[in-house]
mmCIF file of C-alpha atoms and ligand atoms in Angstrom:
data_model
loop_
_atom_site.group_PDB
_atom_site.id
_atom_site.type_symbol
_atom_site.label_atom_id
_atom_site.label_comp_id
_atom_site.label_asym_id
_atom_site.label_seq_id
_atom_site.Cartn_x
_atom_site.Cartn_y
_atom_site.Cartn_z
ATOM 1 C CA MET C 10 56.041 54.558 -18.567
ATOM 2 C CA LEU C 11 52.595 54.204 -20.173
ATOM 3 C CA VAL C 12 51.089 50.702 -19.906
ATOM 4 C CA LEU C 13 47.995 49.404 -21.696
ATOM 5 C CA GLY C 14 46.205 46.762 -19.603
ATOM 6 C CA VAL C 15 44.127 44.017 -21.237
ATOM 7 C CA GLU C 16 41.782 41.798 -19.204
ATOM 8 C CA SER C 17 39.834 38.985 -20.903
ATOM 9 C CA SER C 18 39.917 36.031 -18.514
ATOM 10 C CA CYS C 19 36.187 35.525 -18.169
ATOM 11 C CA ASP C 20 33.130 37.567 -19.138
ATOM 12 C CA GLU C 21 34.476 41.108 -18.979
ATOM 13 C CA THR C 22 36.661 42.790 -21.579
ATOM 14 C CA GLY C 23 38.674 45.411 -19.699
ATOM 15 C CA LEU C 24 41.139 47.930 -21.137
ATOM 16 C CA ALA C 25 43.049 50.588 -19.229
ATOM 17 C CA LEU C 26 45.921 53.023 -19.410
ATOM 18 C CA PHE C 27 48.206 53.258 -16.394
ATOM 19 C CA ASP C 28 51.051 55.732 -16.279
ATOM 20 C CA THR C 29 53.783 55.107 -13.708
ATOM 21 C CA GLU C 30 54.134 58.870 -13.157
ATOM 22 C CA ARG C 31 50.527 60.001 -13.392
ATOM 23 C CA GLY C 32 48.625 56.917 -12.155
ATOM 24 C CA LEU C 33 45.504 55.433 -13.703
ATOM 25 C CA LEU C 34 44.535 57.609 -16.689
ATOM 26 C CA THR C 35 41.419 55.840 -17.936
ATOM 27 C CA HIS C 36 39.762 52.459 -18.048
ATOM 28 C CA ALA C 37 36.798 50.885 -19.793
ATOM 29 C CA VAL C 38 34.978 47.603 -19.251
ATOM 30 C CA HIS C 39 32.473 45.779 -21.383
ATOM 31 C CA SER C 40 30.511 43.230 -19.359
ATOM 32 C CA GLN C 41 29.010 40.232 -21.152
ATOM 33 C CA VAL C 42 26.588 39.591 -18.309
ATOM 34 C CA ALA C 43 23.468 40.312 -20.384
ATOM 35 C CA MET C 44 24.672 37.965 -23.139
ATOM 36 C CA HIS C 45 25.278 35.027 -20.770
ATOM 37 C CA ALA C 46 22.224 35.675 -18.574
ATOM 38 C CA GLU C 47 19.824 33.591 -20.640
ATOM 39 C CA TYR C 48 22.077 30.542 -20.122
ATOM 40 C CA GLY C 49 22.392 31.084 -16.358
ATOM 41 C CA GLY C 50 26.196 31.193 -16.515
ATOM 42 C CA VAL C 51 29.181 32.002 -18.709
ATOM 43 C CA VAL C 52 29.300 30.155 -22.055
ATOM 44 C CA PRO C 53 33.050 30.018 -22.850
ATOM 45 C CA GLU C 54 32.786 30.031 -26.641
ATOM 46 C CA LEU C 55 30.423 33.008 -26.637
ATOM 47 C CA ALA C 56 32.782 34.765 -24.220
ATOM 48 C CA SER C 57 35.806 34.367 -26.533
ATOM 49 C CA ARG C 58 33.898 35.608 -29.560
ATOM 50 C CA ASP C 59 32.646 38.652 -27.724
ATOM 51 C CA HIS C 60 36.157 39.541 -26.479
ATOM 52 C CA ILE C 61 37.244 39.566 -30.142
ATOM 53 C CA ARG C 62 34.496 42.055 -30.973
ATOM 54 C CA ARG C 63 35.237 44.368 -28.030
ATOM 55 C CA VAL C 64 38.982 44.509 -27.558
ATOM 56 C CA ILE C 65 39.927 46.873 -30.412
ATOM 57 C CA PRO C 66 37.057 49.390 -29.981
ATOM 58 C CA LEU C 67 37.759 49.516 -26.231
ATOM 59 C CA THR C 68 41.464 50.114 -26.862
ATOM 60 C CA ARG C 69 40.544 53.014 -29.151
ATOM 61 C CA ARG C 70 38.194 54.332 -26.523
ATOM 62 C CA VAL C 71 40.722 54.447 -23.669
ATOM 63 C CA LEU C 72 43.322 56.045 -25.940
ATOM 64 C CA ASP C 73 40.814 58.674 -27.163
ATOM 65 C CA GLU C 74 39.674 59.430 -23.634
ATOM 66 C CA ALA C 75 43.255 60.001 -22.536
ATOM 67 C CA GLY C 76 44.071 61.978 -25.675
ATOM 68 C CA LEU C 77 46.850 59.517 -26.533
ATOM 69 C CA ALA C 78 47.858 57.371 -29.510
ATOM 70 C CA LEU C 79 49.143 53.806 -29.886
ATOM 71 C CA SER C 80 52.611 55.257 -30.470
ATOM 72 C CA ASP C 81 52.579 56.660 -26.921
ATOM 73 C CA LEU C 82 52.431 53.179 -25.366
ATOM 74 C CA ASP C 83 55.563 51.855 -23.670
ATOM 75 C CA ALA C 84 54.297 48.372 -22.800
ATOM 76 C CA ILE C 85 51.250 46.120 -22.801
ATOM 77 C CA ALA C 86 50.132 43.974 -19.867
ATOM 78 C CA TYR C 87 47.569 41.227 -20.380
ATOM 79 C CA THR C 88 45.908 38.608 -18.217
ATOM 80 C CA GLN C 89 47.778 35.360 -18.845
ATOM 81 C CA GLY C 90 45.664 33.280 -16.446
ATOM 82 C CA PRO C 91 43.892 31.786 -14.642
ATOM 83 C CA GLY C 92 40.639 31.852 -16.581
ATOM 84 C CA LEU C 93 38.890 30.480 -19.656
ATOM 85 C CA ALA C 94 41.479 29.307 -22.196
ATOM 86 C CA GLY C 95 39.736 30.738 -25.274
ATOM 87 C CA ALA C 96 39.001 34.045 -23.592
ATOM 88 C CA LEU C 97 42.604 34.372 -22.381
ATOM 89 C CA LEU C 98 43.885 33.641 -25.888
ATOM 90 C CA VAL C 99 41.978 36.605 -27.310
ATOM 91 C CA GLY C 100 43.515 39.125 -24.905
ATOM 92 C CA GLY C 101 46.936 37.444 -25.036
ATOM 93 C CA GLY C 102 46.945 37.261 -28.832
ATOM 94 C CA PHE C 103 45.858 40.861 -29.182
ATOM 95 C CA ALA C 104 48.368 42.160 -26.623
ATOM 96 C CA ASN C 105 51.314 40.227 -28.043
ATOM 97 C CA ALA C 106 50.531 41.073 -31.667
ATOM 98 C CA LEU C 107 50.125 44.760 -30.898
ATOM 99 C CA ALA C 108 53.292 44.822 -28.807
ATOM 100 C CA LEU C 109 55.247 43.139 -31.598
ATOM 101 C CA ALA C 110 53.900 45.620 -34.143
ATOM 102 C CA LEU C 111 54.774 48.581 -31.929
ATOM 103 C CA GLY C 112 58.142 47.151 -30.915
ATOM 104 C CA ILE C 113 57.333 47.341 -27.195
ATOM 105 C CA PRO C 114 57.278 44.657 -24.476
ATOM 106 C CA ALA C 115 54.219 42.587 -23.558
ATOM 107 C CA ILE C 116 53.942 41.037 -20.116
ATOM 108 C CA GLY C 117 51.590 38.323 -18.865
ATOM 109 C CA VAL C 118 49.885 39.064 -15.544
ATOM 110 C CA HIS C 119 48.272 36.703 -13.028
ATOM 111 C CA HIS C 120 44.613 37.697 -12.748
ATOM 112 C CA LEU C 121 44.514 37.241 -8.963
ATOM 113 C CA GLU C 122 47.680 39.260 -8.495
ATOM 114 C CA GLY C 123 45.808 42.011 -10.333
ATOM 115 C CA HIS C 124 42.925 41.775 -7.853
ATOM 116 C CA LEU C 125 45.324 41.529 -4.928
ATOM 117 C CA LEU C 126 47.213 44.707 -5.849
ATOM 118 C CA SER C 127 44.122 46.690 -6.970
ATOM 119 C CA PRO C 128 43.608 48.320 -3.536
ATOM 120 C CA LEU C 129 46.956 50.046 -4.159
ATOM 121 C CA LEU C 130 45.150 52.048 -6.866
ATOM 122 C CA ALA C 131 43.025 53.745 -4.182
ATOM 123 C CA THR C 132 43.976 56.691 -2.023
ATOM 124 C CA PRO C 133 44.998 56.364 0.705
ATOM 125 C CA ARG C 134 46.886 53.213 -0.230
ATOM 126 C CA PRO C 135 47.889 50.372 2.062
ATOM 127 C CA GLU C 136 51.506 49.597 2.826
ATOM 128 C CA PHE C 137 53.131 46.161 2.865
ATOM 129 C CA PRO C 138 52.916 43.851 4.721
ATOM 130 C CA PHE C 139 49.177 43.206 4.883
ATOM 131 C CA VAL C 140 46.616 40.422 4.973
ATOM 132 C CA ALA C 141 44.525 40.195 1.814
ATOM 133 C CA LEU C 142 41.038 38.740 1.651
ATOM 134 C CA LEU C 143 40.523 37.758 -1.969
ATOM 135 C CA VAL C 144 36.837 37.135 -2.615
ATOM 136 C CA SER C 145 35.795 36.693 -6.235
ATOM 137 C CA GLY C 146 33.490 34.464 -8.237
ATOM 138 C CA GLY C 147 36.143 31.774 -8.486
ATOM 139 C CA HIS C 148 38.324 32.256 -5.409
ATOM 140 C CA THR C 149 38.153 32.802 -1.670
ATOM 141 C CA GLN C 150 41.572 33.078 -0.106
ATOM 142 C CA LEU C 151 43.338 34.744 2.780
ATOM 143 C CA MET C 152 46.865 35.709 1.904
ATOM 144 C CA ARG C 153 49.802 37.266 3.677
ATOM 145 C CA VAL C 154 51.318 39.842 1.309
ATOM 146 C CA ASP C 155 54.839 41.082 2.027
ATOM 147 C CA GLY C 156 55.412 42.724 -1.342
ATOM 148 C CA VAL C 157 54.839 42.249 -5.053
ATOM 149 C CA GLY C 158 55.079 38.507 -5.726
ATOM 150 C CA ARG C 159 55.633 37.712 -2.054
ATOM 151 C CA TYR C 160 52.418 35.897 -1.211
ATOM 152 C CA GLN C 161 51.756 33.276 1.422
ATOM 153 C CA LEU C 162 48.454 31.409 1.354
ATOM 154 C CA LEU C 163 46.918 31.391 4.849
ATOM 155 C CA GLY C 164 43.614 29.728 4.058
ATOM 156 C CA GLU C 165 41.076 29.167 1.302
ATOM 157 C CA THR C 166 37.684 27.714 0.570
ATOM 158 C CA VAL C 167 37.371 23.952 0.594
ATOM 159 C CA ASP C 168 34.366 24.055 -1.764
ATOM 160 C CA ASP C 169 32.476 27.020 -3.292
ATOM 161 C CA ALA C 170 33.982 30.482 -3.622
ATOM 162 C CA ALA C 171 32.191 33.301 -1.783
ATOM 163 C CA GLY C 172 30.990 34.913 -5.026
ATOM 164 C CA GLU C 173 29.834 31.539 -6.301
ATOM 165 C CA ALA C 174 27.827 31.076 -3.085
ATOM 166 C CA PHE C 175 26.214 34.498 -3.586
ATOM 167 C CA ASP C 176 25.424 33.616 -7.213
ATOM 168 C CA LYS C 177 24.025 30.148 -6.458
ATOM 169 C CA THR C 178 21.944 31.428 -3.542
ATOM 170 C CA ALA C 179 20.624 34.224 -5.722
ATOM 171 C CA GLN C 180 19.594 31.638 -8.279
ATOM 172 C CA LEU C 181 17.701 29.695 -5.586
ATOM 173 C CA LEU C 182 15.893 32.934 -4.790
ATOM 174 C CA GLY C 183 14.915 33.380 -8.431
ATOM 175 C CA LEU C 184 17.329 36.222 -9.186
ATOM 176 C CA ASP C 185 19.092 36.581 -12.532
ATOM 177 C CA TYR C 186 22.727 35.573 -13.088
ATOM 178 C CA PRO C 187 25.143 36.754 -11.751
ATOM 179 C CA GLY C 188 23.060 37.192 -8.646
ATOM 180 C CA GLY C 189 25.605 38.537 -6.127
ATOM 181 C CA PRO C 190 24.767 42.223 -6.485
ATOM 182 C CA ALA C 191 21.022 41.484 -6.880
ATOM 183 C CA LEU C 192 21.013 39.346 -3.732
ATOM 184 C CA ALA C 193 22.790 42.111 -1.829
ATOM 185 C CA LYS C 194 20.149 44.571 -2.983
ATOM 186 C CA LEU C 195 17.280 42.250 -2.006
ATOM 187 C CA ALA C 196 18.882 41.673 1.400
ATOM 188 C CA GLU C 197 18.844 45.406 2.185
ATOM 189 C CA GLY C 198 15.189 45.340 3.232
ATOM 190 C CA GLY C 199 15.371 42.024 5.089
ATOM 191 C CA GLU C 200 15.622 40.801 8.670
ATOM 192 C CA PRO C 201 18.977 38.958 8.862
ATOM 193 C CA TYR C 202 18.247 37.050 12.097
ATOM 194 C CA ARG C 203 14.714 35.800 11.389
ATOM 195 C CA PHE C 204 16.067 32.451 10.224
ATOM 196 C CA LYS C 205 18.895 30.570 11.850
ATOM 197 C CA LEU C 206 21.544 29.871 9.203
ATOM 198 C CA PRO C 207 24.883 28.121 9.782
ATOM 199 C CA ARG C 208 28.268 29.912 9.890
ATOM 200 C CA PRO C 209 30.275 27.067 8.280
ATOM 201 C CA MET C 210 33.800 26.571 9.640
ATOM 202 C CA LEU C 211 33.713 29.841 11.581
ATOM 203 C CA ASN C 212 35.203 28.032 14.573
ATOM 204 C CA SER C 213 37.203 25.415 12.681
ATOM 205 C CA GLY C 214 40.455 26.661 14.180
ATOM 206 C CA ASP C 215 42.070 27.266 10.795
ATOM 207 C CA LEU C 216 41.707 29.962 8.147
ATOM 208 C CA ASP C 217 39.781 27.890 5.610
ATOM 209 C CA PHE C 218 36.240 28.547 4.427
ATOM 210 C CA SER C 219 33.275 26.471 3.314
ATOM 211 C CA PHE C 220 30.162 27.835 1.620
ATOM 212 C CA SER C 221 28.378 24.852 0.138
ATOM 213 C CA GLY C 222 26.555 23.967 3.389
ATOM 214 C CA LEU C 223 25.190 27.477 3.618
ATOM 215 C CA LYS C 224 23.774 27.193 0.126
ATOM 216 C CA THR C 225 22.092 23.881 1.023
ATOM 217 C CA ALA C 226 20.627 25.433 4.176
ATOM 218 C CA VAL C 227 19.151 28.214 2.046
ATOM 219 C CA LEU C 228 17.669 25.651 -0.360
ATOM 220 C CA THR C 229 15.928 23.852 2.519
ATOM 221 C CA LEU C 230 14.662 27.159 3.885
ATOM 222 C CA VAL C 231 13.319 28.338 0.534
ATOM 223 C CA ARG C 232 11.421 25.063 0.071
ATOM 224 C CA LYS C 233 9.921 25.298 3.551
ATOM 225 C CA GLU C 234 9.109 28.994 3.746
ATOM 226 C CA GLY C 235 8.287 29.775 0.124
ATOM 227 C CA GLU C 236 8.339 33.032 -1.842
ATOM 228 C CA ALA C 237 7.160 35.279 0.978
ATOM 229 C CA ALA C 238 10.350 34.751 2.981
ATOM 230 C CA ARG C 239 12.757 35.619 0.135
ATOM 231 C CA VAL C 240 13.879 38.980 1.468
ATOM 232 C CA ASP C 241 14.667 37.644 4.931
ATOM 233 C CA VAL C 242 16.398 34.557 3.524
ATOM 234 C CA ALA C 243 18.600 36.813 1.386
ATOM 235 C CA ALA C 244 19.431 38.972 4.410
ATOM 236 C CA GLY C 245 20.129 35.853 6.492
ATOM 237 C CA PHE C 246 22.458 34.391 3.886
ATOM 238 C CA GLN C 247 24.365 37.647 3.493
ATOM 239 C CA ALA C 248 24.742 38.040 7.270
ATOM 240 C CA ALA C 249 26.095 34.484 7.554
ATOM 241 C CA ALA C 250 28.569 34.963 4.697
ATOM 242 C CA VAL C 251 29.728 38.292 6.129
ATOM 243 C CA ASP C 252 30.138 36.763 9.610
ATOM 244 C CA VAL C 253 32.408 34.053 8.251
ATOM 245 C CA LEU C 254 34.454 36.327 5.963
ATOM 246 C CA ALA C 255 34.933 38.945 8.689
ATOM 247 C CA GLY C 256 35.601 36.367 11.416
ATOM 248 C CA LYS C 257 38.322 34.614 9.448
ATOM 249 C CA SER C 258 39.901 37.872 8.289
ATOM 250 C CA LEU C 259 40.212 39.048 11.891
ATOM 251 C CA LYS C 260 41.672 35.688 12.879
ATOM 252 C CA ALA C 261 44.248 35.998 10.084
ATOM 253 C CA LEU C 262 45.251 39.426 11.367
ATOM 254 C CA ARG C 263 45.559 38.115 14.922
ATOM 255 C CA GLU C 264 47.661 35.136 13.837
ATOM 256 C CA THR C 265 50.017 37.105 11.610
ATOM 257 C CA GLY C 266 50.244 40.009 14.040
ATOM 258 C CA LEU C 267 49.522 42.390 11.152
ATOM 259 C CA HIS C 268 47.184 45.375 11.429
ATOM 260 C CA THR C 269 46.215 46.016 7.824
ATOM 261 C CA LEU C 270 43.560 44.163 5.861
ATOM 262 C CA VAL C 271 43.087 44.563 2.134
ATOM 263 C CA VAL C 272 39.898 43.291 0.495
ATOM 264 C CA ALA C 273 39.854 42.499 -3.221
ATOM 265 C CA GLY C 274 37.654 40.760 -5.795
ATOM 266 C CA GLY C 275 34.004 41.114 -6.793
ATOM 267 C CA VAL C 276 32.497 40.324 -3.374
ATOM 268 C CA GLY C 277 34.626 43.171 -1.992
ATOM 269 C CA ALA C 278 31.957 45.437 -3.499
ATOM 270 C CA ASN C 279 29.423 44.097 -0.990
ATOM 271 C CA ARG C 280 28.254 46.926 1.258
ATOM 272 C CA ALA C 281 27.341 44.733 4.229
ATOM 273 C CA LEU C 282 30.829 43.190 4.199
ATOM 274 C CA ARG C 283 32.458 46.618 4.000
ATOM 275 C CA ALA C 284 30.301 48.037 6.803
ATOM 276 C CA ARG C 285 31.115 45.096 9.047
ATOM 277 C CA LEU C 286 34.855 45.166 8.390
ATOM 278 C CA ASP C 287 34.979 48.939 8.856
ATOM 279 C CA ALA C 288 33.189 48.654 12.194
ATOM 280 C CA GLU C 289 35.456 45.854 13.442
ATOM 281 C CA ALA C 290 38.541 47.757 12.310
ATOM 282 C CA LYS C 291 37.478 50.910 14.084
ATOM 283 C CA GLN C 292 36.847 49.033 17.284
ATOM 284 C CA ARG C 293 40.199 47.209 17.168
ATOM 285 C CA GLY C 294 42.476 49.901 15.785
ATOM 286 C CA LEU C 295 43.002 48.103 12.469
ATOM 287 C CA ALA C 296 43.058 49.530 8.947
ATOM 288 C CA VAL C 297 40.981 48.135 6.076
ATOM 289 C CA PHE C 298 41.521 49.052 2.429
ATOM 290 C CA TYR C 299 39.380 48.351 -0.623
ATOM 291 C CA PRO C 300 39.896 48.934 -4.323
ATOM 292 C CA PRO C 301 37.863 51.804 -5.769
ATOM 293 C CA LEU C 302 34.334 50.341 -6.135
ATOM 294 C CA GLU C 303 34.430 50.102 -9.930
ATOM 295 C CA LEU C 304 37.745 48.210 -9.750
ATOM 296 C CA CYS C 305 36.396 45.458 -7.458
ATOM 297 C CA THR C 306 35.122 43.345 -10.335
ATOM 298 C CA ASP C 307 37.240 42.375 -13.341
ATOM 299 C CA ASN C 308 38.923 45.269 -15.138
ATOM 300 C CA GLY C 309 41.975 46.214 -17.176
ATOM 301 C CA ALA C 310 43.263 48.771 -14.671
ATOM 302 C CA MET C 311 44.441 46.176 -12.165
ATOM 303 C CA ILE C 312 46.210 44.294 -14.971
ATOM 304 C CA ALA C 313 47.938 47.438 -16.269
ATOM 305 C CA TYR C 314 48.987 48.277 -12.725
ATOM 306 C CA ALA C 315 50.333 44.819 -11.802
ATOM 307 C CA GLY C 316 52.070 44.699 -15.189
ATOM 308 C CA ALA C 317 53.714 48.066 -14.592
ATOM 309 C CA LEU C 318 55.016 46.916 -11.195
ATOM 310 C CA ARG C 319 56.457 43.754 -12.731
ATOM 311 C CA LEU C 320 57.812 45.241 -15.958
ATOM 312 C CA ALA C 321 60.657 46.966 -14.228
ATOM 313 C CA HIS C 322 61.991 43.547 -13.236
ATOM 314 C CA ASP C 323 60.512 40.605 -15.123
ATOM 315 C CA ALA C 324 61.464 39.578 -18.624
ATOM 316 C CA PRO C 325 58.693 40.511 -21.051
ATOM 317 C CA ALA C 326 57.258 38.177 -23.710
ATOM 318 C CA ASP C 327 59.130 37.810 -27.004
ATOM 319 C CA GLY C 328 56.100 37.523 -29.259
ATOM 320 C CA ARG C 329 55.605 33.879 -28.362
ATOM 321 C CA PHE C 330 53.151 33.393 -25.568
ATOM 322 C CA THR C 331 51.049 30.847 -23.737
ATOM 323 C CA VAL C 332 48.003 31.282 -21.611
ATOM 324 C CA ARG C 333 47.655 29.550 -18.256
ATOM 325 C CA PRO C 334 43.997 28.695 -17.623
ATOM 326 C CA ARG C 335 44.985 27.018 -14.336
ATOM 327 C CA TRP C 336 47.665 28.886 -12.427
ATOM 328 C CA ALA C 337 48.051 29.017 -8.638
ATOM 329 C CA LEU C 338 48.982 32.378 -7.166
ATOM 330 C CA GLY C 339 51.469 30.611 -4.921
ATOM 331 C CA GLU C 340 53.581 29.808 -8.002
ATOM 332 C CA LEU C 341 54.469 33.495 -8.432
ATOM 333 C CA THR C 342 57.783 34.808 -7.196
ATOM 334 C CA ALA C 343 58.942 38.301 -6.361
ATOM 335 C CA PRO C 344 60.212 40.394 -9.292
ATOM 336 C CA ARG C 345 63.945 39.803 -9.822
HETATM 337 O O1 LIG I 25 36.251 39.386 -9.213
HETATM 338 P P1 LIG I 25 35.067 39.127 -10.048
HETATM 339 O O2 LIG I 25 34.547 40.239 -10.918
HETATM 340 O O3 LIG I 25 35.289 37.958 -11.045
HETATM 341 C C1 LIG I 25 36.068 36.855 -10.776
HETATM 342 O O4 LIG I 25 37.301 36.936 -11.012
HETATM 343 O O5 LIG I 25 35.450 35.874 -10.289
HETATM 344 O O6 LIG I 25 33.923 38.629 -9.057
HETATM 345 C C2 LIG I 25 32.627 38.351 -9.486
HETATM 346 C C3 LIG I 25 31.817 37.850 -8.305
HETATM 347 C C4 LIG I 25 30.463 37.301 -8.716
HETATM 348 O O7 LIG I 25 30.262 36.067 -8.069
HETATM 349 C C5 LIG I 25 29.489 38.362 -8.216
HETATM 350 O O8 LIG I 25 28.225 37.856 -7.908
HETATM 351 C C6 LIG I 25 30.206 38.864 -6.979
HETATM 352 O O9 LIG I 25 31.565 38.904 -7.368
HETATM 353 N N1 LIG I 25 29.735 40.196 -6.561
HETATM 354 C C7 LIG I 25 29.090 40.436 -5.398
HETATM 355 C C8 LIG I 25 28.791 41.818 -5.391
HETATM 356 N N2 LIG I 25 29.274 42.368 -6.538
HETATM 357 C C9 LIG I 25 29.853 41.354 -7.236
HETATM 358 N N3 LIG I 25 28.755 39.619 -4.398
HETATM 359 C C10 LIG I 25 28.114 40.162 -3.344
HETATM 360 N N4 LIG I 25 27.781 41.464 -3.254
HETATM 361 C C11 LIG I 25 28.097 42.331 -4.244
HETATM 362 N N5 LIG I 25 27.755 43.613 -4.125
HETATM 363 ZN ZN1 LIG I 26 38.399 38.439 -11.153
#
């Protein structure tokens, strides 16, 4: 079965072709980062308009790259939520209209389920059950995953998401939006223990996170130490964030008795986090899995893949569709 995946929940237009026999054939992403940069964040209306411009050319591109035609498609999976309403409507409208025209099913996919299952696109691939650390720009959650649609929330952030904390801290350090990757790069040359930064909620006894205090601590530090300390502040922030994310992930594994950790979402691309988790895993006989690096941030491949897994069971759309800008992952159920 050949599935076209369409992602348009935020500021990336992602298209992909996933074949249930042959795996991921091709994927393409257009990032709107440069367009939103001058505003310091995503402007929803501009995002929707840009998705409209990109979605058809990108569909052509993935089909051309795979040497396939629209008539070869068996189904279309699109991000139904959560995300920006207008942006979701573009991908949802496109996917449903095309599916109706081709006489094939369209299926709405939960964006976070896409992230959560994306490590299964890597080789070697993890086996259920596992603990998932979902760290994106909008979410920070630890989840027990027993199968497709069988998710139990173990803990989550009580304020900022991890990616949001990276982005806001980067902004304090004068880096361009979205600052996560830039902050990570700056931190590479820094001394992570020069400044004492808090590890919020590391010993709170539960599996929740908090990042807003860390951001405030950085603000105070930047005011006191000035420009010259930027590199070490960046390194200090990253070390603190990694300590908390790794500490809580290990605690989740201990409490569930599971031995496999899966990391997904944009912050999963962070090298310091990966190095730390790999080292801890090696020492403790655990296994850690990540999506392929280019599939950490938003993309159509994870949507095509999650859609393909669900299509065998769930009822597809009938041409009518809604988007779900706010949609908790816990509301999902296992495929019937
Ligand atoms: O999953 P994602 O692409 O979008 C959401 O669904 O939110 O995640 C984007 C987030 C941004 O906050 C970005 O700064 C962060 O992931 N990010 C990183 C890195 N690459 C992306 N944060 C830290 N280090 C990185 N290397
Ligand atoms: Zn995402």
